């Protein structure tokens, strides 16, 4: 089993306030790694480190290393290239004020793709992968912001896929969408797992249980435990805090 990402001794602080404390773990290629933990435990911070968007936060400082395919990401000069390899889907859909088509074609065009037929093909493929194509194929020129919340979240996923990422990070993607749409997107993720590595930050522990190959439990910036999802959700995870959190008896 190949490691896609290797994190070692990762420490992050905002000013003098620690957010992650010497966190070390690997992410296996083609797994869905569930990342669970209460509010403020450092989940979003972890994703920001991985695609180097923590650099946008002036008061943040970090130590430790993150390797992607064995290469320390801090040594990667082409940070935009790195962010294309690591797609990010945020909690609320952030649709560009553009048509459905242009939302998905935006990044490939910015990267220089001009051929109409290639763009058409790519837009269709990404919308298919995000399970949105059938609902929008007849109105690709309407504004993305006119879609329902759940459709916009799938549009956000389609846009993340337009970069052909190797790693897809999702930060609480289902926070603003209904359970039926959530299930559809969960099915999408299971299919995408065959082609990429997925980091799934979720407040819904049952979502990690349904989807994740392995699950990591973060608490106050500490990685309490990472193990196969079966173990994390069993009667005997290694730590009592893990048991309490996944069973809703925490705190
Ligand atoms: N830009 C920032 N400036 C200062 N502190 C921050 C910043 N971003 C995050 N923090 C702090 O870092 C800690 C970890 O935050 P983070 O957003 O990573 O947690 P989280 O697990 O994603 O929480 P949630 O479940 O609420 O999204 C928190 O104490 C938070 O207040
Ligand atoms: Mg968060």
PDB file of C-alpha atoms and ligand atoms in Angstrom:
ATOM      1  CA  UNK A   1       0.000   0.000   0.000  1.00  0.00           C
ATOM      2  CA  UNK A   2       1.478   3.305  -1.088  1.00  0.00           C
ATOM      3  CA  UNK A   3       1.504   6.438   1.061  1.00  0.00           C
ATOM      4  CA  UNK A   4       0.116   9.383  -0.864  1.00  0.00           C
ATOM      5  CA  UNK A   5       0.718  11.859   1.962  1.00  0.00           C
ATOM      6  CA  UNK A   6       3.113  11.596   4.917  1.00  0.00           C
ATOM      7  CA  UNK A   7       2.713  14.051   7.762  1.00  0.00           C
ATOM      8  CA  UNK A   8       5.307  14.160  10.501  1.00  0.00           C
ATOM      9  CA  UNK A   9       5.667  16.311  13.592  1.00  0.00           C
ATOM     10  CA  UNK A  10       3.182  18.853  12.294  1.00  0.00           C
ATOM     11  CA  UNK A  11       2.689  21.808  14.607  1.00  0.00           C
ATOM     12  CA  UNK A  12       0.576  24.843  13.757  1.00  0.00           C
ATOM     13  CA  UNK A  13      -0.098  27.955  15.826  1.00  0.00           C
ATOM     14  CA  UNK A  14      -2.127  31.077  15.180  1.00  0.00           C
ATOM     15  CA  UNK A  15      -0.108  33.740  16.963  1.00  0.00           C
ATOM     16  CA  UNK A  16       0.794  31.985  20.202  1.00  0.00           C
ATOM     17  CA  UNK A  17      -2.337  29.819  20.184  1.00  0.00           C
ATOM     18  CA  UNK A  18      -1.575  26.213  19.208  1.00  0.00           C
ATOM     19  CA  UNK A  19      -3.966  24.581  16.714  1.00  0.00           C
ATOM     20  CA  UNK A  20      -2.113  21.322  15.930  1.00  0.00           C
ATOM     21  CA  UNK A  21       0.348  19.622  18.277  1.00  0.00           C
ATOM     22  CA  UNK A  22       3.010  17.366  16.754  1.00  0.00           C
ATOM     23  CA  UNK A  23       0.617  15.457  14.553  1.00  0.00           C
ATOM     24  CA  UNK A  24       2.017  12.556  12.503  1.00  0.00           C
ATOM     25  CA  UNK A  25       0.189  10.153  10.212  1.00  0.00           C
ATOM     26  CA  UNK A  26       0.109   8.864   6.650  1.00  0.00           C
ATOM     27  CA  UNK A  27      -2.678   8.939   4.088  1.00  0.00           C
ATOM     28  CA  UNK A  28      -2.795   5.871   1.857  1.00  0.00           C
ATOM     29  CA  UNK A  29      -3.325   6.160  -1.869  1.00  0.00           C
ATOM     30  CA  UNK A  30      -6.974   5.614  -2.871  1.00  0.00           C
ATOM     31  CA  UNK A  31      -8.304   5.540   0.652  1.00  0.00           C
ATOM     32  CA  UNK A  32     -11.023   7.737   2.043  1.00  0.00           C
ATOM     33  CA  UNK A  33      -9.535   9.036   5.274  1.00  0.00           C
ATOM     34  CA  UNK A  34     -12.250  10.306   7.586  1.00  0.00           C
ATOM     35  CA  UNK A  35     -11.155  13.125   9.905  1.00  0.00           C
ATOM     36  CA  UNK A  36     -13.483  13.638  12.850  1.00  0.00           C
ATOM     37  CA  UNK A  37     -13.353  15.725  16.003  1.00  0.00           C
ATOM     38  CA  UNK A  38     -15.283  18.432  17.809  1.00  0.00           C
ATOM     39  CA  UNK A  39     -15.280  22.096  16.785  1.00  0.00           C
ATOM     40  CA  UNK A  40     -11.879  23.798  16.978  1.00  0.00           C
ATOM     41  CA  UNK A  41      -9.967  20.534  17.035  1.00  0.00           C
ATOM     42  CA  UNK A  42      -7.782  21.519  14.062  1.00  0.00           C
ATOM     43  CA  UNK A  43      -9.492  19.685  11.181  1.00  0.00           C
ATOM     44  CA  UNK A  44      -9.719  22.621   8.785  1.00  0.00           C
ATOM     45  CA  UNK A  45      -6.226  23.744   9.750  1.00  0.00           C
ATOM     46  CA  UNK A  46      -4.926  20.319   8.747  1.00  0.00           C
ATOM     47  CA  UNK A  47      -6.485  20.596   5.269  1.00  0.00           C
ATOM     48  CA  UNK A  48      -5.092  24.120   4.866  1.00  0.00           C
ATOM     49  CA  UNK A  49      -1.599  22.850   5.589  1.00  0.00           C
ATOM     50  CA  UNK A  50      -1.929  20.109   2.991  1.00  0.00           C
ATOM     51  CA  UNK A  51      -2.790  22.432   0.103  1.00  0.00           C
ATOM     52  CA  UNK A  52      -0.648  25.256   1.444  1.00  0.00           C
ATOM     53  CA  UNK A  53      -3.485  27.719   1.865  1.00  0.00           C
ATOM     54  CA  UNK A  54      -2.417  28.221   5.492  1.00  0.00           C
ATOM     55  CA  UNK A  55       0.073  30.595   3.869  1.00  0.00           C
ATOM     56  CA  UNK A  56      -2.813  33.040   3.364  1.00  0.00           C
ATOM     57  CA  UNK A  57      -3.174  33.380   7.143  1.00  0.00           C
ATOM     58  CA  UNK A  58      -0.511  35.897   8.210  1.00  0.00           C
ATOM     59  CA  UNK A  59      -0.572  35.005  11.925  1.00  0.00           C
ATOM     60  CA  UNK A  60      -0.153  31.265  11.276  1.00  0.00           C
ATOM     61  CA  UNK A  61       3.150  29.506  11.787  1.00  0.00           C
ATOM     62  CA  UNK A  62       3.998  25.844  11.304  1.00  0.00           C
ATOM     63  CA  UNK A  63       6.694  23.276  11.909  1.00  0.00           C
ATOM     64  CA  UNK A  64       7.106  19.691  10.759  1.00  0.00           C
ATOM     65  CA  UNK A  65       6.825  18.206   7.296  1.00  0.00           C
ATOM     66  CA  UNK A  66       4.139  17.170   4.852  1.00  0.00           C
ATOM     67  CA  UNK A  67       5.181  15.003   1.930  1.00  0.00           C
ATOM     68  CA  UNK A  68       3.146  14.385  -1.202  1.00  0.00           C
ATOM     69  CA  UNK A  69       4.377  11.341  -3.133  1.00  0.00           C
ATOM     70  CA  UNK A  70       7.530  11.519  -1.021  1.00  0.00           C
ATOM     71  CA  UNK A  71       8.264  15.177  -1.818  1.00  0.00           C
ATOM     72  CA  UNK A  72       8.241  17.784   0.964  1.00  0.00           C
ATOM     73  CA  UNK A  73       5.505  20.184  -0.169  1.00  0.00           C
ATOM     74  CA  UNK A  74       7.348  23.181   1.279  1.00  0.00           C
ATOM     75  CA  UNK A  75      10.013  22.640  -1.409  1.00  0.00           C
ATOM     76  CA  UNK A  76       7.493  22.735  -4.264  1.00  0.00           C
ATOM     77  CA  UNK A  77       8.054  25.991  -6.160  1.00  0.00           C
ATOM     78  CA  UNK A  78       4.855  25.833  -8.209  1.00  0.00           C
ATOM     79  CA  UNK A  79       2.349  26.288  -5.397  1.00  0.00           C
ATOM     80  CA  UNK A  80      -0.546  26.739  -7.856  1.00  0.00           C
ATOM     81  CA  UNK A  81       0.386  23.410  -9.398  1.00  0.00           C
ATOM     82  CA  UNK A  82       0.341  21.859  -5.926  1.00  0.00           C
ATOM     83  CA  UNK A  83      -3.116  23.293  -5.254  1.00  0.00           C
ATOM     84  CA  UNK A  84      -4.354  21.816  -8.528  1.00  0.00           C
ATOM     85  CA  UNK A  85      -3.104  18.408  -7.404  1.00  0.00           C
ATOM     86  CA  UNK A  86      -4.954  18.802  -4.100  1.00  0.00           C
ATOM     87  CA  UNK A  87      -8.564  19.815  -4.687  1.00  0.00           C
ATOM     88  CA  UNK A  88     -10.540  21.457  -1.899  1.00  0.00           C
ATOM     89  CA  UNK A  89     -14.291  21.509  -1.355  1.00  0.00           C
ATOM     90  CA  UNK A  90     -15.367  23.953   1.342  1.00  0.00           C
ATOM     91  CA  UNK A  91     -18.367  23.683   3.723  1.00  0.00           C
ATOM     92  CA  UNK A  92     -20.578  26.076   1.788  1.00  0.00           C
ATOM     93  CA  UNK A  93     -20.651  26.039  -1.981  1.00  0.00           C
ATOM     94  CA  UNK A  94     -18.634  28.930  -3.343  1.00  0.00           C
ATOM     95  CA  UNK A  95     -20.080  29.219  -6.832  1.00  0.00           C
ATOM     96  CA  UNK A  96     -18.493  31.763  -9.092  1.00  0.00           C
ATOM     97  CA  UNK A  97     -21.078  34.217 -10.507  1.00  0.00           C
ATOM     98  CA  UNK A  98     -20.829  32.425 -13.825  1.00  0.00           C
ATOM     99  CA  UNK A  99     -22.817  29.925 -15.832  1.00  0.00           C
ATOM    100  CA  UNK A 100     -22.753  26.269 -14.821  1.00  0.00           C
ATOM    101  CA  UNK A 101     -20.506  25.571 -17.803  1.00  0.00           C
ATOM    102  CA  UNK A 102     -18.099  28.401 -17.045  1.00  0.00           C
ATOM    103  CA  UNK A 103     -17.853  27.428 -13.378  1.00  0.00           C
ATOM    104  CA  UNK A 104     -16.368  24.095 -14.397  1.00  0.00           C
ATOM    105  CA  UNK A 105     -14.393  25.421 -17.391  1.00  0.00           C
ATOM    106  CA  UNK A 106     -12.877  28.307 -15.399  1.00  0.00           C
ATOM    107  CA  UNK A 107      -9.736  26.604 -14.120  1.00  0.00           C
ATOM    108  CA  UNK A 108      -8.938  24.617 -17.285  1.00  0.00           C
ATOM    109  CA  UNK A 109      -9.296  27.824 -19.336  1.00  0.00           C
ATOM    110  CA  UNK A 110      -7.047  29.668 -16.891  1.00  0.00           C
ATOM    111  CA  UNK A 111      -4.530  26.861 -17.392  1.00  0.00           C
ATOM    112  CA  UNK A 112      -4.633  27.495 -21.155  1.00  0.00           C
ATOM    113  CA  UNK A 113      -7.173  25.005 -22.505  1.00  0.00           C
ATOM    114  CA  UNK A 114      -8.958  26.707 -25.420  1.00  0.00           C
ATOM    115  CA  UNK A 115     -10.405  23.931 -27.598  1.00  0.00           C
ATOM    116  CA  UNK A 116     -14.193  24.070 -27.410  1.00  0.00           C
ATOM    117  CA  UNK A 117     -14.570  20.335 -27.942  1.00  0.00           C
ATOM    118  CA  UNK A 118     -12.022  19.500 -25.241  1.00  0.00           C
ATOM    119  CA  UNK A 119     -13.672  21.930 -22.828  1.00  0.00           C
ATOM    120  CA  UNK A 120     -17.110  20.458 -23.614  1.00  0.00           C
ATOM    121  CA  UNK A 121     -15.774  16.999 -22.928  1.00  0.00           C
ATOM    122  CA  UNK A 122     -14.136  18.039 -19.664  1.00  0.00           C
ATOM    123  CA  UNK A 123     -17.198  19.915 -18.404  1.00  0.00           C
ATOM    124  CA  UNK A 124     -19.410  16.912 -19.123  1.00  0.00           C
ATOM    125  CA  UNK A 125     -17.001  14.484 -17.475  1.00  0.00           C
ATOM    126  CA  UNK A 126     -16.657  16.557 -14.280  1.00  0.00           C
ATOM    127  CA  UNK A 127     -20.410  17.120 -14.023  1.00  0.00           C
ATOM    128  CA  UNK A 128     -20.974  13.394 -14.588  1.00  0.00           C
ATOM    129  CA  UNK A 129     -18.432  12.529 -11.882  1.00  0.00           C
ATOM    130  CA  UNK A 130     -20.184  14.899  -9.475  1.00  0.00           C
ATOM    131  CA  UNK A 131     -23.577  13.303 -10.295  1.00  0.00           C
ATOM    132  CA  UNK A 132     -24.961  16.607 -11.551  1.00  0.00           C
ATOM    133  CA  UNK A 133     -24.892  16.194 -15.338  1.00  0.00           C
ATOM    134  CA  UNK A 134     -28.387  14.776 -15.803  1.00  0.00           C
ATOM    135  CA  UNK A 135     -29.947  17.620 -13.844  1.00  0.00           C
ATOM    136  CA  UNK A 136     -28.174  20.454 -15.670  1.00  0.00           C
ATOM    137  CA  UNK A 137     -27.217  19.227 -19.134  1.00  0.00           C
ATOM    138  CA  UNK A 138     -30.064  21.166 -20.777  1.00  0.00           C
ATOM    139  CA  UNK A 139     -29.239  24.470 -19.074  1.00  0.00           C
ATOM    140  CA  UNK A 140     -25.479  24.713 -18.889  1.00  0.00           C
ATOM    141  CA  UNK A 141     -25.646  28.436 -19.623  1.00  0.00           C
ATOM    142  CA  UNK A 142     -27.752  29.361 -16.582  1.00  0.00           C
ATOM    143  CA  UNK A 143     -26.062  30.873 -13.553  1.00  0.00           C
ATOM    144  CA  UNK A 144     -24.557  28.356 -11.152  1.00  0.00           C
ATOM    145  CA  UNK A 145     -25.881  30.426  -8.263  1.00  0.00           C
ATOM    146  CA  UNK A 146     -29.462  29.655  -9.419  1.00  0.00           C
ATOM    147  CA  UNK A 147     -29.062  25.991  -8.552  1.00  0.00           C
ATOM    148  CA  UNK A 148     -30.308  24.535  -5.269  1.00  0.00           C
ATOM    149  CA  UNK A 149     -27.863  24.303  -2.362  1.00  0.00           C
ATOM    150  CA  UNK A 150     -27.234  20.611  -2.957  1.00  0.00           C
ATOM    151  CA  UNK A 151     -26.723  21.149  -6.675  1.00  0.00           C
ATOM    152  CA  UNK A 152     -24.329  24.013  -5.985  1.00  0.00           C
ATOM    153  CA  UNK A 153     -22.319  21.794  -3.671  1.00  0.00           C
ATOM    154  CA  UNK A 154     -22.077  19.202  -6.461  1.00  0.00           C
ATOM    155  CA  UNK A 155     -21.060  22.014  -8.824  1.00  0.00           C
ATOM    156  CA  UNK A 156     -18.312  22.887  -6.348  1.00  0.00           C
ATOM    157  CA  UNK A 157     -17.158  19.272  -6.463  1.00  0.00           C
ATOM    158  CA  UNK A 158     -17.268  19.323 -10.279  1.00  0.00           C
ATOM    159  CA  UNK A 159     -15.112  22.431 -10.206  1.00  0.00           C
ATOM    160  CA  UNK A 160     -12.616  20.812  -7.864  1.00  0.00           C
ATOM    161  CA  UNK A 161     -12.491  17.835 -10.241  1.00  0.00           C
ATOM    162  CA  UNK A 162     -11.779  20.075 -13.243  1.00  0.00           C
ATOM    163  CA  UNK A 163      -8.193  20.332 -11.985  1.00  0.00           C
ATOM    164  CA  UNK A 164      -7.936  16.524 -12.169  1.00  0.00           C
ATOM    165  CA  UNK A 165      -6.735  16.417  -8.560  1.00  0.00           C
ATOM    166  CA  UNK A 166      -4.836  13.465  -7.133  1.00  0.00           C
ATOM    167  CA  UNK A 167      -6.141  14.260  -3.665  1.00  0.00           C
ATOM    168  CA  UNK A 168      -9.603  15.595  -2.937  1.00  0.00           C
ATOM    169  CA  UNK A 169     -10.150  17.291   0.428  1.00  0.00           C
ATOM    170  CA  UNK A 170     -13.702  17.901   1.578  1.00  0.00           C
ATOM    171  CA  UNK A 171     -14.414  20.073   4.604  1.00  0.00           C
ATOM    172  CA  UNK A 172     -17.878  19.310   5.982  1.00  0.00           C
ATOM    173  CA  UNK A 173     -19.386  19.263   2.511  1.00  0.00           C
ATOM    174  CA  UNK A 174     -22.857  18.276   3.713  1.00  0.00           C
ATOM    175  CA  UNK A 175     -23.345  21.030   6.266  1.00  0.00           C
ATOM    176  CA  UNK A 176     -25.934  22.888   4.157  1.00  0.00           C
ATOM    177  CA  UNK A 177     -27.550  20.108   2.158  1.00  0.00           C
ATOM    178  CA  UNK A 178     -30.352  17.660   2.718  1.00  0.00           C
ATOM    179  CA  UNK A 179     -29.791  13.981   3.616  1.00  0.00           C
ATOM    180  CA  UNK A 180     -30.852  12.674   0.188  1.00  0.00           C
ATOM    181  CA  UNK A 181     -28.356  14.887  -1.627  1.00  0.00           C
ATOM    182  CA  UNK A 182     -25.751  14.006   0.981  1.00  0.00           C
ATOM    183  CA  UNK A 183     -26.246  10.308   0.185  1.00  0.00           C
ATOM    184  CA  UNK A 184     -25.876  11.005  -3.545  1.00  0.00           C
ATOM    185  CA  UNK A 185     -22.599  12.811  -2.947  1.00  0.00           C
ATOM    186  CA  UNK A 186     -21.441  10.004  -0.663  1.00  0.00           C
ATOM    187  CA  UNK A 187     -22.007   7.595  -3.560  1.00  0.00           C
ATOM    188  CA  UNK A 188     -20.013   9.940  -5.802  1.00  0.00           C
ATOM    189  CA  UNK A 189     -17.119   9.881  -3.331  1.00  0.00           C
ATOM    190  CA  UNK A 190     -17.088   6.076  -3.226  1.00  0.00           C
ATOM    191  CA  UNK A 191     -16.731   6.051  -7.009  1.00  0.00           C
ATOM    192  CA  UNK A 192     -14.075   8.801  -7.043  1.00  0.00           C
ATOM    193  CA  UNK A 193     -12.024   6.863  -4.494  1.00  0.00           C
ATOM    194  CA  UNK A 194     -11.007   4.487  -7.292  1.00  0.00           C
ATOM    195  CA  UNK A 195      -9.242   7.369  -9.036  1.00  0.00           C
ATOM    196  CA  UNK A 196      -7.987   9.545  -6.200  1.00  0.00           C
ATOM    197  CA  UNK A 197      -7.201   9.847  -2.514  1.00  0.00           C
ATOM    198  CA  UNK A 198      -9.882  11.499  -0.413  1.00  0.00           C
ATOM    199  CA  UNK A 199      -9.629  13.369   2.898  1.00  0.00           C
ATOM    200  CA  UNK A 200     -13.066  13.737   4.362  1.00  0.00           C
ATOM    201  CA  UNK A 201     -13.414  16.153   7.280  1.00  0.00           C
ATOM    202  CA  UNK A 202     -16.821  15.648   8.806  1.00  0.00           C
ATOM    203  CA  UNK A 203     -18.814  16.579  11.875  1.00  0.00           C
ATOM    204  CA  UNK A 204     -21.100  13.654  11.138  1.00  0.00           C
ATOM    205  CA  UNK A 205     -19.406  10.651  12.677  1.00  0.00           C
ATOM    206  CA  UNK A 206     -21.861   8.344  10.891  1.00  0.00           C
ATOM    207  CA  UNK A 207     -20.631   9.761   7.590  1.00  0.00           C
ATOM    208  CA  UNK A 208     -17.093   8.681   8.426  1.00  0.00           C
ATOM    209  CA  UNK A 209     -18.449   5.289   9.473  1.00  0.00           C
ATOM    210  CA  UNK A 210     -20.261   4.897   6.148  1.00  0.00           C
ATOM    211  CA  UNK A 211     -17.475   6.077   3.882  1.00  0.00           C
ATOM    212  CA  UNK A 212     -14.032   6.080   5.398  1.00  0.00           C
ATOM    213  CA  UNK A 213     -11.432   3.366   4.950  1.00  0.00           C
ATOM    214  CA  UNK A 214      -9.655   4.674   8.043  1.00  0.00           C
ATOM    215  CA  UNK A 215     -10.672   7.377  10.474  1.00  0.00           C
ATOM    216  CA  UNK A 216      -8.569   9.886  12.409  1.00  0.00           C
ATOM    217  CA  UNK A 217      -9.874  11.467  15.611  1.00  0.00           C
ATOM    218  CA  UNK A 218      -8.574  14.937  16.452  1.00  0.00           C
ATOM    219  CA  UNK A 219      -9.141  16.638  19.789  1.00  0.00           C
ATOM    220  CA  UNK A 220      -7.798  20.064  20.762  1.00  0.00           C
ATOM    221  CA  UNK A 221      -5.076  19.844  18.142  1.00  0.00           C
ATOM    222  CA  UNK A 222      -3.946  16.355  19.149  1.00  0.00           C
ATOM    223  CA  UNK A 223      -4.306  13.306  16.953  1.00  0.00           C
ATOM    224  CA  UNK A 224      -5.865  11.023  19.547  1.00  0.00           C
ATOM    225  CA  UNK A 225      -6.078   7.995  17.309  1.00  0.00           C
ATOM    226  CA  UNK A 226      -6.049   6.860  13.681  1.00  0.00           C
ATOM    227  CA  UNK A 227      -7.128   3.369  12.725  1.00  0.00           C
ATOM    228  CA  UNK A 228      -9.339   1.416  10.390  1.00  0.00           C
ATOM    229  CA  UNK A 229     -12.881   2.737  10.583  1.00  0.00           C
ATOM    230  CA  UNK A 230     -14.033  -0.649  11.885  1.00  0.00           C
ATOM    231  CA  UNK A 231     -11.739  -0.298  14.911  1.00  0.00           C
ATOM    232  CA  UNK A 232     -12.583   3.360  15.574  1.00  0.00           C
ATOM    233  CA  UNK A 233     -16.295   2.512  15.625  1.00  0.00           C
ATOM    234  CA  UNK A 234     -15.906  -0.764  17.534  1.00  0.00           C
ATOM    235  CA  UNK A 235     -16.383  -1.350  21.248  1.00  0.00           C
ATOM    236  CA  UNK A 236     -12.624  -1.155  21.670  1.00  0.00           C
ATOM    237  CA  UNK A 237     -10.830   1.720  19.994  1.00  0.00           C
ATOM    238  CA  UNK A 238      -7.490   2.367  21.711  1.00  0.00           C
ATOM    239  CA  UNK A 239      -8.651   5.486  23.561  1.00  0.00           C
ATOM    240  CA  UNK A 240     -11.712   5.978  25.718  1.00  0.00           C
ATOM    241  CA  UNK A 241     -12.097   9.525  24.309  1.00  0.00           C
ATOM    242  CA  UNK A 242     -12.521   8.046  20.825  1.00  0.00           C
ATOM    243  CA  UNK A 243     -15.215   5.680  22.048  1.00  0.00           C
ATOM    244  CA  UNK A 244     -17.009   8.514  23.839  1.00  0.00           C
ATOM    245  CA  UNK A 245     -16.848  10.833  20.842  1.00  0.00           C
ATOM    246  CA  UNK A 246     -18.137   8.395  18.235  1.00  0.00           C
ATOM    247  CA  UNK A 247     -20.881   7.257  20.584  1.00  0.00           C
ATOM    248  CA  UNK A 248     -21.984  10.788  21.371  1.00  0.00           C
ATOM    249  CA  UNK A 249     -21.236  10.576  25.073  1.00  0.00           C
ATOM    250  CA  UNK A 250     -18.267  12.900  24.872  1.00  0.00           C
ATOM    251  CA  UNK A 251     -17.597  15.694  27.381  1.00  0.00           C
TER     252      UNK A 251
HETATM  253  N1  LIG B   1      -7.278  32.420  11.083  1.00  0.00           N
HETATM  254  C1  LIG B   1      -7.222  32.057  12.367  1.00  0.00           C
HETATM  255  N2  LIG B   1      -6.748  32.909  13.295  1.00  0.00           N
HETATM  256  C2  LIG B   1      -6.684  32.566  14.606  1.00  0.00           C
HETATM  257  N3  LIG B   1      -7.062  31.371  15.086  1.00  0.00           N
HETATM  258  C3  LIG B   1      -7.543  30.473  14.216  1.00  0.00           C
HETATM  259  C4  LIG B   1      -7.653  30.764  12.809  1.00  0.00           C
HETATM  260  N4  LIG B   1      -8.161  29.680  12.195  1.00  0.00           N
HETATM  261  C5  LIG B   1      -8.353  28.760  13.162  1.00  0.00           C
HETATM  262  N5  LIG B   1      -7.991  29.218  14.364  1.00  0.00           N
HETATM  263  C6  LIG B   1      -8.041  28.483  15.655  1.00  0.00           C
HETATM  264  O1  LIG B   1      -7.354  27.242  15.504  1.00  0.00           O
HETATM  265  C7  LIG B   1      -8.046  26.190  16.159  1.00  0.00           C
HETATM  266  C8  LIG B   1      -8.377  25.091  15.173  1.00  0.00           C
HETATM  267  O2  LIG B   1      -9.311  25.609  14.224  1.00  0.00           O
HETATM  268  P1  LIG B   1      -9.842  24.770  12.981  1.00  0.00           P
HETATM  269  O3  LIG B   1     -10.653  25.700  12.165  1.00  0.00           O
HETATM  270  O4  LIG B   1      -8.700  24.092  12.340  1.00  0.00           O
HETATM  271  O5  LIG B   1     -10.758  23.708  13.741  1.00  0.00           O
HETATM  272  P2  LIG B   1     -11.868  22.730  13.147  1.00  0.00           P
HETATM  273  O6  LIG B   1     -11.626  21.413  13.765  1.00  0.00           O
HETATM  274  O7  LIG B   1     -11.918  22.830  11.678  1.00  0.00           O
HETATM  275  O8  LIG B   1     -13.206  23.340  13.787  1.00  0.00           O
HETATM  276  P3  LIG B   1     -14.709  23.349  13.203  1.00  0.00           P
HETATM  277  O9  LIG B   1     -15.262  21.972  13.442  1.00  0.00           O
HETATM  278  O10 LIG B   1     -15.385  24.375  14.057  1.00  0.00           O
HETATM  279  O11 LIG B   1     -14.650  23.713  11.761  1.00  0.00           O
HETATM  280  C9  LIG B   1      -9.258  26.828  16.800  1.00  0.00           C
HETATM  281  O12 LIG B   1      -8.972  27.100  18.144  1.00  0.00           O
HETATM  282  C10 LIG B   1      -9.455  28.116  16.027  1.00  0.00           C
HETATM  283  O13 LIG B   1     -10.062  29.099  16.812  1.00  0.00           O
HETATM  284 MG1  LIG B   2     -13.417  23.405  10.324  1.00  0.00          MG
END
